[in-house]
Amino acid sequence: MNAANAPDPGTVRVGYARCSTDEQDVVVQTEQLLLLGVPADRIYIDRGFSGTSRRNRGGLDQALAAVWPASVFTVTKFDRFARNMAEANQILTDLSDLEVLFGLGGSIYDWNDLFGRLFLQTLAMVAEFEANLGRLRTREGMALAKRNGKLKGKQPKLPEPARRSIRRRYAEGEVSLADLATEYSVGRSTIHRIIHRSPTEPR
């Protein structure tokens, strides 16, 4: 396990950065990757991504495709890279099979090294725990808001008086489904659901 704190001039790095909503966070990560010796054209970014799955992470896929033997796949924080153990283990194993090392900040780790693997697995476990804790807090916050009447769920696109008028006018043949959709600025499917759903059914 190598734990150097400064970039090695002979080390070629490929960088990855990720943020959910805070654009400034990506700027900070990018600046740190540049200081670590990652060339600007080898920094790959995913913006607007959150959660624990790697689906739809084009930046990560590009970064993984850009590495080669003896290069270092580099991130500034472990949770920018993976937020569950299964994903982290799979990607790190794939990197190891390609003879690519893993860079976390200024430190470089070999997945085949016993102590390096243990350290990275521990980080993956912590990242997964923190992600699960965040989801739990979100659910608890939503439940509290719902109890306090601040979270009322998905509201109908049109108020009930308008829905009654739509059903009446359509039943009396005054207007067509297309005309109603245009008048209320909604899709035809919305008007269709209003017309064919009983007023007592859930919206």
C-alpha atoms as a PDB file:
ATOM      1  CA  MET A   1       0.000   0.000   0.000  1.00  0.00           C
ATOM      2  CA  ASN A   2       1.495   3.295  -1.102  1.00  0.00           C
ATOM      3  CA  ALA A   3       0.476   6.369   0.874  1.00  0.00           C
ATOM      4  CA  ALA A   4       2.385   9.166  -0.814  1.00  0.00           C
ATOM      5  CA  ASN A   5       1.089  12.659  -0.097  1.00  0.00           C
ATOM      6  CA  ALA A   6       2.417  14.395  -3.228  1.00  0.00           C
ATOM      7  CA  PRO A   7       1.907  13.508  -6.887  1.00  0.00           C
ATOM      8  CA  ASP A   8       4.588  11.308  -8.392  1.00  0.00           C
ATOM      9  CA  PRO A   9       5.870  12.913 -11.623  1.00  0.00           C
ATOM     10  CA  GLY A  10       6.114   9.457 -13.174  1.00  0.00           C
ATOM     11  CA  THR A  11       2.543   8.512 -12.311  1.00  0.00           C
ATOM     12  CA  VAL A  12      -0.144   9.003 -14.948  1.00  0.00           C
ATOM     13  CA  ARG A  13      -3.570   9.582 -13.453  1.00  0.00           C
ATOM     14  CA  VAL A  14      -7.156   9.557 -14.688  1.00  0.00           C
ATOM     15  CA  GLY A  15      -9.518  11.581 -12.492  1.00  0.00           C
ATOM     16  CA  TYR A  16     -13.192  11.312 -11.637  1.00  0.00           C
ATOM     17  CA  ALA A  17     -15.458  13.853  -9.908  1.00  0.00           C
ATOM     18  CA  ARG A  18     -19.127  13.661  -8.987  1.00  0.00           C
ATOM     19  CA  CYS A  19     -21.717  15.946  -7.425  1.00  0.00           C
ATOM     20  CA  SER A  20     -25.465  15.769  -6.885  1.00  0.00           C
ATOM     21  CA  THR A  21     -26.541  19.415  -7.030  1.00  0.00           C
ATOM     22  CA  ASP A  22     -23.703  21.651  -5.771  1.00  0.00           C
ATOM     23  CA  GLU A  23     -21.741  22.827  -8.827  1.00  0.00           C
ATOM     24  CA  GLN A  24     -19.118  24.397  -6.565  1.00  0.00           C
ATOM     25  CA  ASP A  25     -18.355  20.932  -5.215  1.00  0.00           C
ATOM     26  CA  VAL A  26     -17.264  19.802  -8.693  1.00  0.00           C
ATOM     27  CA  VAL A  27     -15.061  22.889  -9.044  1.00  0.00           C
ATOM     28  CA  VAL A  28     -13.307  22.036  -5.767  1.00  0.00           C
ATOM     29  CA  GLN A  29     -12.855  18.395  -6.762  1.00  0.00           C
ATOM     30  CA  THR A  30     -11.509  19.370 -10.178  1.00  0.00           C
ATOM     31  CA  GLU A  31      -8.983  21.781  -8.641  1.00  0.00           C
ATOM     32  CA  GLN A  32      -7.818  19.075  -6.243  1.00  0.00           C
ATOM     33  CA  LEU A  33      -7.440  16.549  -9.059  1.00  0.00           C
ATOM     34  CA  LEU A  34      -5.344  19.030 -11.047  1.00  0.00           C
ATOM     35  CA  LEU A  35      -3.097  19.553  -8.005  1.00  0.00           C
ATOM     36  CA  LEU A  36      -2.679  15.783  -7.782  1.00  0.00           C
ATOM     37  CA  GLY A  37      -1.287  15.780 -11.294  1.00  0.00           C
ATOM     38  CA  VAL A  38      -4.363  14.687 -13.239  1.00  0.00           C
ATOM     39  CA  PRO A  39      -4.337  16.332 -16.710  1.00  0.00           C
ATOM     40  CA  ALA A  40      -7.412  18.482 -17.362  1.00  0.00           C
ATOM     41  CA  ASP A  41      -8.371  16.375 -20.380  1.00  0.00           C
ATOM     42  CA  ARG A  42      -8.350  13.226 -18.243  1.00  0.00           C
ATOM     43  CA  ILE A  43     -10.862  14.449 -15.647  1.00  0.00           C
ATOM     44  CA  TYR A  44     -14.340  12.964 -16.088  1.00  0.00           C
ATOM     45  CA  ILE A  45     -17.392  14.361 -14.298  1.00  0.00           C
ATOM     46  CA  ASP A  46     -20.924  13.310 -13.394  1.00  0.00           C
ATOM     47  CA  ARG A  47     -23.239  16.193 -12.465  1.00  0.00           C
ATOM     48  CA  GLY A  48     -26.678  16.017 -10.909  1.00  0.00           C
ATOM     49  CA  PHE A  49     -26.165  12.462  -9.700  1.00  0.00           C
ATOM     50  CA  SER A  50     -27.124  11.163  -6.270  1.00  0.00           C
ATOM     51  CA  GLY A  51     -27.975   7.832  -4.748  1.00  0.00           C
ATOM     52  CA  THR A  52     -26.073   4.613  -4.437  1.00  0.00           C
ATOM     53  CA  SER A  53     -26.380   3.075  -7.886  1.00  0.00           C
ATOM     54  CA  ARG A  54     -23.886   3.573 -10.723  1.00  0.00           C
ATOM     55  CA  ARG A  55     -26.601   3.547 -13.378  1.00  0.00           C
ATOM     56  CA  ASN A  56     -26.558   6.504 -15.765  1.00  0.00           C
ATOM     57  CA  ARG A  57     -23.087   7.615 -14.632  1.00  0.00           C
ATOM     58  CA  GLY A  58     -21.592   8.394 -18.029  1.00  0.00           C
ATOM     59  CA  GLY A  59     -18.624  10.244 -16.540  1.00  0.00           C
ATOM     60  CA  LEU A  60     -17.640   7.227 -14.462  1.00  0.00           C
ATOM     61  CA  ASP A  61     -17.946   4.913 -17.454  1.00  0.00           C
ATOM     62  CA  GLN A  62     -15.733   7.232 -19.497  1.00  0.00           C
ATOM     63  CA  ALA A  63     -13.128   7.425 -16.743  1.00  0.00           C
ATOM     64  CA  LEU A  64     -13.023   3.643 -16.398  1.00  0.00           C
ATOM     65  CA  ALA A  65     -12.651   3.315 -20.158  1.00  0.00           C
ATOM     66  CA  ALA A  66      -9.749   5.792 -20.190  1.00  0.00           C
ATOM     67  CA  VAL A  67      -7.419   3.927 -17.814  1.00  0.00           C
ATOM     68  CA  TRP A  68      -4.635   1.557 -18.858  1.00  0.00           C
ATOM     69  CA  PRO A  69      -2.078  -0.670 -17.066  1.00  0.00           C
ATOM     70  CA  ALA A  70       0.078   1.234 -14.548  1.00  0.00           C
ATOM     71  CA  SER A  71      -2.214   4.296 -14.595  1.00  0.00           C
ATOM     72  CA  VAL A  72      -3.995   5.480 -11.446  1.00  0.00           C
ATOM     73  CA  PHE A  73      -7.764   5.965 -11.277  1.00  0.00           C
ATOM     74  CA  THR A  74      -8.022   8.956  -8.935  1.00  0.00           C
ATOM     75  CA  VAL A  75     -10.788  10.520  -6.829  1.00  0.00           C
ATOM     76  CA  THR A  76     -10.654  13.106  -4.062  1.00  0.00           C
ATOM     77  CA  LYS A  77     -13.125  11.364  -1.739  1.00  0.00           C
ATOM     78  CA  PHE A  78     -14.259   7.759  -1.617  1.00  0.00           C
ATOM     79  CA  ASP A  79     -17.987   8.580  -1.609  1.00  0.00           C
ATOM     80  CA  ARG A  80     -17.520  10.478  -4.889  1.00  0.00           C
ATOM     81  CA  PHE A  81     -16.509   7.129  -6.387  1.00  0.00           C
ATOM     82  CA  ALA A  82     -18.917   4.628  -4.827  1.00  0.00           C
ATOM     83  CA  ARG A  83     -21.530   4.595  -2.072  1.00  0.00           C
ATOM     84  CA  ASN A  84     -22.042   0.885  -1.534  1.00  0.00           C
ATOM     85  CA  MET A  85     -19.711  -2.051  -0.949  1.00  0.00           C
ATOM     86  CA  ALA A  86     -20.855  -4.195  -3.856  1.00  0.00           C
ATOM     87  CA  GLU A  87     -20.253  -1.442  -6.415  1.00  0.00           C
ATOM     88  CA  ALA A  88     -16.898  -0.452  -4.927  1.00  0.00           C
ATOM     89  CA  ASN A  89     -15.667  -4.045  -4.801  1.00  0.00           C
ATOM     90  CA  GLN A  90     -16.696  -4.696  -8.400  1.00  0.00           C
ATOM     91  CA  ILE A  91     -15.069  -1.557  -9.817  1.00  0.00           C
ATOM     92  CA  LEU A  92     -11.886  -1.992  -7.794  1.00  0.00           C
ATOM     93  CA  THR A  93     -11.648  -5.628  -8.911  1.00  0.00           C
ATOM     94  CA  ASP A  94     -12.108  -4.552 -12.550  1.00  0.00           C
ATOM     95  CA  LEU A  95      -9.378  -1.938 -12.140  1.00  0.00           C
ATOM     96  CA  SER A  96      -7.074  -4.514 -10.583  1.00  0.00           C
ATOM     97  CA  ASP A  97      -7.681  -6.930 -13.452  1.00  0.00           C
ATOM     98  CA  LEU A  98      -6.509  -4.143 -15.789  1.00  0.00           C
ATOM     99  CA  GLU A  99      -3.438  -3.573 -13.548  1.00  0.00           C
ATOM    100  CA  VAL A 100      -4.737  -0.109 -12.686  1.00  0.00           C
ATOM    101  CA  LEU A 101      -4.101   1.339  -9.227  1.00  0.00           C
ATOM    102  CA  PHE A 102      -6.608   3.329  -7.170  1.00  0.00           C
ATOM    103  CA  GLY A 103      -5.747   6.844  -6.056  1.00  0.00           C
ATOM    104  CA  LEU A 104      -7.596   8.419  -3.140  1.00  0.00           C
ATOM    105  CA  GLY A 105      -6.336  11.948  -2.756  1.00  0.00           C
ATOM    106  CA  GLY A 106      -2.556  11.806  -2.653  1.00  0.00           C
ATOM    107  CA  SER A 107      -2.456   8.125  -1.652  1.00  0.00           C
ATOM    108  CA  ILE A 108      -2.260   5.201  -4.052  1.00  0.00           C
ATOM    109  CA  TYR A 109      -3.641   1.754  -3.212  1.00  0.00           C
ATOM    110  CA  ASP A 110      -3.186  -1.649  -4.781  1.00  0.00           C
ATOM    111  CA  TRP A 111      -6.382  -3.740  -4.573  1.00  0.00           C
ATOM    112  CA  ASN A 112      -4.237  -6.886  -4.543  1.00  0.00           C
ATOM    113  CA  ASP A 113      -2.402  -5.738  -1.423  1.00  0.00           C
ATOM    114  CA  LEU A 114      -3.998  -7.260   1.680  1.00  0.00           C
ATOM    115  CA  PHE A 115      -3.875  -4.100   3.792  1.00  0.00           C
ATOM    116  CA  GLY A 116      -4.833  -1.849   0.894  1.00  0.00           C
ATOM    117  CA  ARG A 117      -7.888  -3.996   0.195  1.00  0.00           C
ATOM    118  CA  LEU A 118      -8.913  -3.973   3.867  1.00  0.00           C
ATOM    119  CA  PHE A 119      -8.635  -0.186   4.056  1.00  0.00           C
ATOM    120  CA  LEU A 120     -10.680   0.387   0.898  1.00  0.00           C
ATOM    121  CA  GLN A 121     -13.323  -2.133   1.963  1.00  0.00           C
ATOM    122  CA  THR A 122     -13.634  -0.258   5.249  1.00  0.00           C
ATOM    123  CA  LEU A 123     -14.131   3.016   3.378  1.00  0.00           C
ATOM    124  CA  ALA A 124     -16.775   1.364   1.196  1.00  0.00           C
ATOM    125  CA  MET A 125     -18.583   0.113   4.285  1.00  0.00           C
ATOM    126  CA  VAL A 126     -18.552   3.597   5.824  1.00  0.00           C
ATOM    127  CA  ALA A 127     -19.782   5.188   2.567  1.00  0.00           C
ATOM    128  CA  GLU A 128     -22.667   2.716   2.358  1.00  0.00           C
ATOM    129  CA  PHE A 129     -23.592   3.317   6.007  1.00  0.00           C
ATOM    130  CA  GLU A 130     -23.616   7.093   5.509  1.00  0.00           C
ATOM    131  CA  ALA A 131     -25.743   6.771   2.353  1.00  0.00           C
ATOM    132  CA  ASN A 132     -28.249   4.551   4.154  1.00  0.00           C
ATOM    133  CA  LEU A 133     -28.304   6.929   7.104  1.00  0.00           C
ATOM    134  CA  GLY A 134     -29.029   9.834   4.761  1.00  0.00           C
ATOM    135  CA  ARG A 135     -31.961   7.980   3.190  1.00  0.00           C
ATOM    136  CA  LEU A 136     -33.300   7.122   6.648  1.00  0.00           C
ATOM    137  CA  ARG A 137     -33.166  10.767   7.717  1.00  0.00           C
ATOM    138  CA  THR A 138     -34.952  11.800   4.526  1.00  0.00           C
ATOM    139  CA  ARG A 139     -37.759   9.299   5.145  1.00  0.00           C
ATOM    140  CA  GLU A 140     -38.074  10.395   8.759  1.00  0.00           C
ATOM    141  CA  GLY A 141     -38.210  14.059   7.691  1.00  0.00           C
ATOM    142  CA  MET A 142     -40.935  13.330   5.129  1.00  0.00           C
ATOM    143  CA  ALA A 143     -42.934  11.337   7.652  1.00  0.00           C
ATOM    144  CA  LEU A 144     -42.712  14.204  10.169  1.00  0.00           C
ATOM    145  CA  ALA A 145     -43.741  16.755   7.526  1.00  0.00           C
ATOM    146  CA  LYS A 146     -46.692  14.578   6.544  1.00  0.00           C
ATOM    147  CA  ARG A 147     -47.838  14.284  10.157  1.00  0.00           C
ATOM    148  CA  ASN A 148     -47.611  18.061  10.491  1.00  0.00           C
ATOM    149  CA  GLY A 149     -49.641  18.576   7.342  1.00  0.00           C
ATOM    150  CA  LYS A 150     -46.733  20.014   5.360  1.00  0.00           C
ATOM    151  CA  LEU A 151     -46.436  17.104   2.948  1.00  0.00           C
ATOM    152  CA  LYS A 152     -49.703  16.337   1.246  1.00  0.00           C
ATOM    153  CA  GLY A 153     -48.497  14.096  -1.540  1.00  0.00           C
ATOM    154  CA  LYS A 154     -49.019  14.552  -5.254  1.00  0.00           C
ATOM    155  CA  GLN A 155     -51.740  17.058  -5.983  1.00  0.00           C
ATOM    156  CA  PRO A 156     -54.119  16.744  -8.957  1.00  0.00           C
ATOM    157  CA  LYS A 157     -53.309  18.840 -12.016  1.00  0.00           C
ATOM    158  CA  LEU A 158     -56.794  20.390 -11.978  1.00  0.00           C
ATOM    159  CA  PRO A 159     -58.979  21.300  -8.986  1.00  0.00           C
ATOM    160  CA  GLU A 160     -62.176  19.350  -8.379  1.00  0.00           C
ATOM    161  CA  PRO A 161     -64.565  22.101  -9.640  1.00  0.00           C
ATOM    162  CA  ALA A 162     -62.754  22.087 -12.988  1.00  0.00           C
ATOM    163  CA  ARG A 163     -62.849  18.300 -13.078  1.00  0.00           C
ATOM    164  CA  ARG A 164     -66.622  18.306 -12.493  1.00  0.00           C
ATOM    165  CA  SER A 165     -67.098  20.868 -15.251  1.00  0.00           C
ATOM    166  CA  ILE A 166     -65.031  18.781 -17.650  1.00  0.00           C
ATOM    167  CA  ARG A 167     -67.075  15.649 -16.961  1.00  0.00           C
ATOM    168  CA  ARG A 168     -70.377  17.521 -17.356  1.00  0.00           C
ATOM    169  CA  ARG A 169     -69.467  19.346 -20.549  1.00  0.00           C
ATOM    170  CA  TYR A 170     -68.041  16.243 -22.169  1.00  0.00           C
ATOM    171  CA  ALA A 171     -71.094  14.154 -21.190  1.00  0.00           C
ATOM    172  CA  GLU A 172     -73.393  16.784 -22.670  1.00  0.00           C
ATOM    173  CA  GLY A 173     -71.416  16.819 -25.907  1.00  0.00           C
ATOM    174  CA  GLU A 174     -70.412  20.455 -25.636  1.00  0.00           C
ATOM    175  CA  VAL A 175     -66.700  19.899 -26.337  1.00  0.00           C
ATOM    176  CA  SER A 176     -64.340  17.211 -27.515  1.00  0.00           C
ATOM    177  CA  LEU A 177     -61.548  15.637 -25.478  1.00  0.00           C
ATOM    178  CA  ALA A 178     -58.971  17.492 -27.612  1.00  0.00           C
ATOM    179  CA  ASP A 179     -60.736  20.832 -27.057  1.00  0.00           C
ATOM    180  CA  LEU A 180     -60.735  20.305 -23.290  1.00  0.00           C
ATOM    181  CA  ALA A 181     -57.040  19.417 -23.298  1.00  0.00           C
ATOM    182  CA  THR A 182     -56.255  22.641 -25.158  1.00  0.00           C
ATOM    183  CA  GLU A 183     -58.513  24.762 -22.934  1.00  0.00           C
ATOM    184  CA  TYR A 184     -56.983  23.513 -19.676  1.00  0.00           C
ATOM    185  CA  SER A 185     -53.416  23.234 -21.028  1.00  0.00           C
ATOM    186  CA  VAL A 186     -53.043  19.570 -20.085  1.00  0.00           C
ATOM    187  CA  GLY A 187     -52.477  16.370 -22.040  1.00  0.00           C
ATOM    188  CA  ARG A 188     -55.313  14.401 -23.569  1.00  0.00           C
ATOM    189  CA  SER A 189     -54.482  11.517 -21.246  1.00  0.00           C
ATOM    190  CA  THR A 190     -55.229  13.771 -18.245  1.00  0.00           C
ATOM    191  CA  ILE A 191     -58.639  14.715 -19.634  1.00  0.00           C
ATOM    192  CA  HIS A 192     -59.339  11.076 -20.476  1.00  0.00           C
ATOM    193  CA  ARG A 193     -58.602  10.016 -16.874  1.00  0.00           C
ATOM    194  CA  ILE A 194     -60.850  12.760 -15.475  1.00  0.00           C
ATOM    195  CA  ILE A 195     -63.738  11.816 -17.756  1.00  0.00           C
ATOM    196  CA  HIS A 196     -63.574   8.081 -17.218  1.00  0.00           C
ATOM    197  CA  ARG A 197     -62.773   8.049 -13.501  1.00  0.00           C
ATOM    198  CA  SER A 198     -65.481   8.093 -10.916  1.00  0.00           C
ATOM    199  CA  PRO A 199     -65.484  11.246  -8.738  1.00  0.00           C
ATOM    200  CA  THR A 200     -65.178   8.984  -5.684  1.00  0.00           C
ATOM    201  CA  GLU A 201     -62.050   7.173  -6.930  1.00  0.00           C
ATOM    202  CA  PRO A 202     -58.579   8.222  -5.708  1.00  0.00           C
ATOM    203  CA  ARG A 203     -56.949  10.781  -8.000  1.00  0.00           C
END
